[in-house]
mmCIF file of C-alpha atoms in Angstrom:
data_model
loop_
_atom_site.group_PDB
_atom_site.id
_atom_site.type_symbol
_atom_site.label_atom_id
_atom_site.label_comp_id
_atom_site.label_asym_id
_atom_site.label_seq_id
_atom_site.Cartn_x
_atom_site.Cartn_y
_atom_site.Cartn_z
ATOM 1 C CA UNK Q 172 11.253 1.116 0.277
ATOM 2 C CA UNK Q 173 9.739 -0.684 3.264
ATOM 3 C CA UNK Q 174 5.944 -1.310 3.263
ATOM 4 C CA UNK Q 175 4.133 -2.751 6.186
ATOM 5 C CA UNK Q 176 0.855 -4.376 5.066
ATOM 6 C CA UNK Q 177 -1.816 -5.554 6.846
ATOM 7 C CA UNK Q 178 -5.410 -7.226 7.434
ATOM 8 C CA UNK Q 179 -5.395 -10.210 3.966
ATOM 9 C CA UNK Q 180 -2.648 -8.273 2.330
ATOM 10 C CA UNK Q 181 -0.031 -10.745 4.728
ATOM 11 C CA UNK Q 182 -1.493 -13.650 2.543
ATOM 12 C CA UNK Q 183 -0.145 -12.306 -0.985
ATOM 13 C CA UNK Q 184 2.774 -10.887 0.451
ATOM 14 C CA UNK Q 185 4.060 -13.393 2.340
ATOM 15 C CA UNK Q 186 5.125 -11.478 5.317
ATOM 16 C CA UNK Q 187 3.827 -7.959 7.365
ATOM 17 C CA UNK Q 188 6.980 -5.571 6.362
ATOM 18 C CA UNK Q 189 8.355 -6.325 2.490
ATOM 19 C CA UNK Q 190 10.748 -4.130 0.982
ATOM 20 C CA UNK Q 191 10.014 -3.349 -3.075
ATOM 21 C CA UNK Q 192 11.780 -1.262 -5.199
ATOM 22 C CA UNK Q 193 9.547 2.509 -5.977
ATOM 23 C CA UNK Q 194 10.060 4.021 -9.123
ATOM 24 C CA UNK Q 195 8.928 7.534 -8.258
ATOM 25 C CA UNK Q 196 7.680 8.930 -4.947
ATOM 26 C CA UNK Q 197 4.135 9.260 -4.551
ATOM 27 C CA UNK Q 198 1.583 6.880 -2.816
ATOM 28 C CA UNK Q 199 0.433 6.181 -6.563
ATOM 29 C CA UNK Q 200 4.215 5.198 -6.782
ATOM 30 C CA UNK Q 201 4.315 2.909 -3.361
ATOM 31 C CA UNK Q 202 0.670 1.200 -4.664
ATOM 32 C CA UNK Q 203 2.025 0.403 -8.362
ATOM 33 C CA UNK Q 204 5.326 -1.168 -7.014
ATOM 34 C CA UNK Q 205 3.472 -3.116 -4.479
ATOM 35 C CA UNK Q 206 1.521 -4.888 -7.191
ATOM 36 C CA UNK Q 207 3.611 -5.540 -9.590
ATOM 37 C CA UNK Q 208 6.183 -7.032 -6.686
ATOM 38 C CA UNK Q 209 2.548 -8.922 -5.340
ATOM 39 C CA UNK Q 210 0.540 -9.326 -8.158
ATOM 40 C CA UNK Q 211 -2.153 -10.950 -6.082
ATOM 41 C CA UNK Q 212 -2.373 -7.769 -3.401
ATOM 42 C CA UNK Q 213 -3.745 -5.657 -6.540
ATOM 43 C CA UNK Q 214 -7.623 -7.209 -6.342
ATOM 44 C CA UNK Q 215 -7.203 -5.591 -2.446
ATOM 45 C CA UNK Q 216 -5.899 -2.472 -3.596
ATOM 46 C CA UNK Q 217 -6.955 -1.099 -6.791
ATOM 47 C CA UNK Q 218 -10.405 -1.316 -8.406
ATOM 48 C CA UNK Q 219 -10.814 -2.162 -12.134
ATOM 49 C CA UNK Q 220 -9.904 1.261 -13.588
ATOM 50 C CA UNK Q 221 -6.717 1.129 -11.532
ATOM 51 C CA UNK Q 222 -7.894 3.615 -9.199
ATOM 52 C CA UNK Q 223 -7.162 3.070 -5.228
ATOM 53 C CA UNK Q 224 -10.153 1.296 -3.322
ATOM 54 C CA UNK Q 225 -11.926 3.829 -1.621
ATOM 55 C CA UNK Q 226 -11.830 1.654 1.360
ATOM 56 C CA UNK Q 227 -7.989 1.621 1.638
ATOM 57 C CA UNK Q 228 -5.445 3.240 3.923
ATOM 58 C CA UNK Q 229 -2.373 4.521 3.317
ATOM 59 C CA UNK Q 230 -0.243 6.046 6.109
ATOM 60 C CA UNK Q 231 2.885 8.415 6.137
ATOM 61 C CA UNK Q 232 4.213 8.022 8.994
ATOM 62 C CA UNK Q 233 1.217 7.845 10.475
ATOM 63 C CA UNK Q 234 -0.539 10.346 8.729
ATOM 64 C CA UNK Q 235 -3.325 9.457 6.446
ATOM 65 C CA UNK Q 236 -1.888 9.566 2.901
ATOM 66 C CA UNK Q 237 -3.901 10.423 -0.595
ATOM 67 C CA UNK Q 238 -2.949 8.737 -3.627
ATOM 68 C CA UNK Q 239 -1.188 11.957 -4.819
ATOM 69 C CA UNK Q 240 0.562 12.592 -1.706
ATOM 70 C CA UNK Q 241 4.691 12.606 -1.674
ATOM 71 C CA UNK Q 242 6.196 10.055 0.116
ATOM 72 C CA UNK Q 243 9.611 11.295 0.930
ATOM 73 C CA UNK Q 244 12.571 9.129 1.725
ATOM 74 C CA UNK Q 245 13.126 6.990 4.600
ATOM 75 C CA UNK Q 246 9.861 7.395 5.883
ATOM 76 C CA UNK Q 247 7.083 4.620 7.020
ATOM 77 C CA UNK Q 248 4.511 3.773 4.991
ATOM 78 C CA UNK Q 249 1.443 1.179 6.164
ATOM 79 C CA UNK Q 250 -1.082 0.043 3.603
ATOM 80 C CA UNK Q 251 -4.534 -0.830 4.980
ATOM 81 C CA UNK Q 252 -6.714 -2.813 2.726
ATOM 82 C CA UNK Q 253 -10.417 -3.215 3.283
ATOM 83 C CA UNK Q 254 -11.438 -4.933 6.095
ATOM 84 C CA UNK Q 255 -14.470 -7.274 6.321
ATOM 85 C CA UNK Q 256 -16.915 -8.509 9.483
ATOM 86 C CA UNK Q 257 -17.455 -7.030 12.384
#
């Protein structure tokens, strides 16, 4: 599946849009693949429990997404990770 990342994710991804292989298909799913594809986007994404930052956006096709949510086939997903300064 395609992810586009943005804000400091680009550092630990290497690049805005990576491809990583989902094994399921939730946002839950997307978030877990992400990290363990980019182990050093999971300090952006996930708190210590494992849980999704508050701060973070996911999008479904540009639709704000919930961790739970379904993320069907072919569809675009954007990760937004907490954003600092003003």
């Amino acid at each position: 599946m395609d992810v586009t990342v943005y804000g400091p994710l680009w550092a630990a991804t290497g690049s805005k849009t990576v491809e990583v292989p989902v094994d399921g298909d939730t946002v839950g799913a997307v978030i877990a693949a992400l990290v363990d594809a980019y182990p050093r986007a999971e300090s952006q994404l996930v708190d210590g429990a494992g849980e999704l930052r508050p701060s973070v956006r996911v999008m479904i096709d540009g639709d704000n997404a919930e961790y739970s949510d379904r993320v069907p086939p072919g569809v675009s997903v954007e990760i937004f990770p907490a954003m600092r300064g003003g």
